[in-house]
Amino acid sequence: MPDALSASQVGVWETDFQSDLTFGDATLAALFGVDPLDAANGLPLADYIRNVSLEDREMLFDRLNHVRLSGGMFVVEYRTHPTPDDVRWVLARGRYERDPRTGAMMGRGIVIDITDSKLNGQMSDRAIFVMPDRGEAALDRIASLAIMVRREIDELGERESSPLRKAIDTLLWAVGRALAAAQTAQSDRKSRFN
């Protein structure tokens, strides 16, 4: 497992669709098998997608295209291959909004490495959720604020092993799992009534 994955299981990303660049931290780079410096400087989304499992690409493209056109929030699980011999399960949570000045669609979010929980018997549970922008629920606001706090901590130059970084990564992981559980519960309720 790459060093960045052992230090932190939460990666942060930001996408500017107008420039077709996605910026990410070292954890995101490790989860997708791209160079951390290239990720920090921004890479085309295709460079990340190249290392998404072939079985999951179409589903991921569908979810991303939906929110990138209309804005909104998404939560989705999929597999990445940072190296040919390594498969990682990730839970991505993001929000797409139009920049009020330029009108360009911008996306921000997190990617959480959930491989261990998938290998511990939760392989069939899968979070897939896309919600058009209609205002945020409390848990979504918490996630958005936590992502902003994580960016500020990164701006301070905190190392991945620092207490601040560990605390916010733990919060982001817990919020991501809570969002996935809430979506699974909502899907279960809907399927009982259909």
mmCIF file of N, CA and C in Angstrom, residues 14 25 29 31 45 58 63 73 116 120 134 144 147-148 162 171:
data_model
loop_
_atom_site.group_PDB
_atom_site.id
_atom_site.type_symbol
_atom_site.label_atom_id
_atom_site.label_comp_id
_atom_site.label_asym_id
_atom_site.label_seq_id
_atom_site.Cartn_x
_atom_site.Cartn_y
_atom_site.Cartn_z
ATOM 1 N N GLU A 14 -10.568 18.962 -5.962
ATOM 2 C CA GLU A 14 -11.315 20.101 -6.488
ATOM 3 C C GLU A 14 -11.195 20.054 -8.009
ATOM 4 N N ASP A 25 -4.809 16.032 -3.249
ATOM 5 C CA ASP A 25 -3.716 15.888 -2.299
ATOM 6 C C ASP A 25 -3.006 14.545 -2.500
ATOM 7 N N ALA A 29 -3.910 11.165 -4.843
ATOM 8 C CA ALA A 29 -2.941 10.692 -5.832
ATOM 9 C C ALA A 29 -2.627 9.214 -5.610
ATOM 10 N N LEU A 31 -4.519 6.927 -4.134
ATOM 11 C CA LEU A 31 -5.692 6.104 -4.432
ATOM 12 C C LEU A 31 -5.891 5.900 -5.933
ATOM 13 N N LEU A 45 -9.315 15.190 -15.658
ATOM 14 C CA LEU A 45 -10.105 14.157 -14.991
ATOM 15 C C LEU A 45 -9.835 12.788 -15.610
ATOM 16 N N GLU A 58 -18.539 3.368 -16.237
ATOM 17 C CA GLU A 58 -19.787 3.881 -16.807
ATOM 18 C C GLU A 58 -20.694 4.457 -15.722
ATOM 19 N N ARG A 63 -22.951 9.360 -13.012
ATOM 20 C CA ARG A 63 -23.176 10.194 -11.821
ATOM 21 C C ARG A 63 -22.510 11.556 -11.965
ATOM 22 N N MET A 73 -25.118 17.455 -5.233
ATOM 23 C CA MET A 73 -24.260 16.627 -4.416
ATOM 24 C C MET A 73 -24.319 15.185 -4.898
ATOM 25 N N ASP A 116 -10.837 -1.649 3.561
ATOM 26 C CA ASP A 116 -10.887 -2.556 4.718
ATOM 27 C C ASP A 116 -12.315 -2.955 5.060
ATOM 28 N N ASN A 120 -14.160 -6.714 4.885
ATOM 29 C CA ASN A 120 -14.675 -7.267 6.138
ATOM 30 C C ASN A 120 -16.167 -7.547 6.052
ATOM 31 N N ARG A 134 -30.776 21.387 -4.247
ATOM 32 C CA ARG A 134 -32.043 21.929 -3.716
ATOM 33 C C ARG A 134 -31.886 22.358 -2.265
ATOM 34 N N SER A 144 -19.711 19.588 3.912
ATOM 35 C CA SER A 144 -19.164 20.739 3.187
ATOM 36 C C SER A 144 -18.245 21.566 4.076
ATOM 37 N N ILE A 147 -14.977 19.735 4.742
ATOM 38 C CA ILE A 147 -14.073 19.820 3.590
ATOM 39 C C ILE A 147 -13.360 21.172 3.586
ATOM 40 N N MET A 148 -14.098 22.243 3.893
ATOM 41 C CA MET A 148 -13.484 23.569 3.947
ATOM 42 C C MET A 148 -12.438 23.628 5.051
ATOM 43 N N SER A 162 -0.240 15.085 11.890
ATOM 44 C CA SER A 162 -0.549 16.079 12.918
ATOM 45 C C SER A 162 -1.921 15.815 13.532
ATOM 46 N N LEU A 171 -13.217 12.896 11.131
ATOM 47 C CA LEU A 171 -14.548 13.468 10.946
ATOM 48 C C LEU A 171 -15.036 13.252 9.515
#
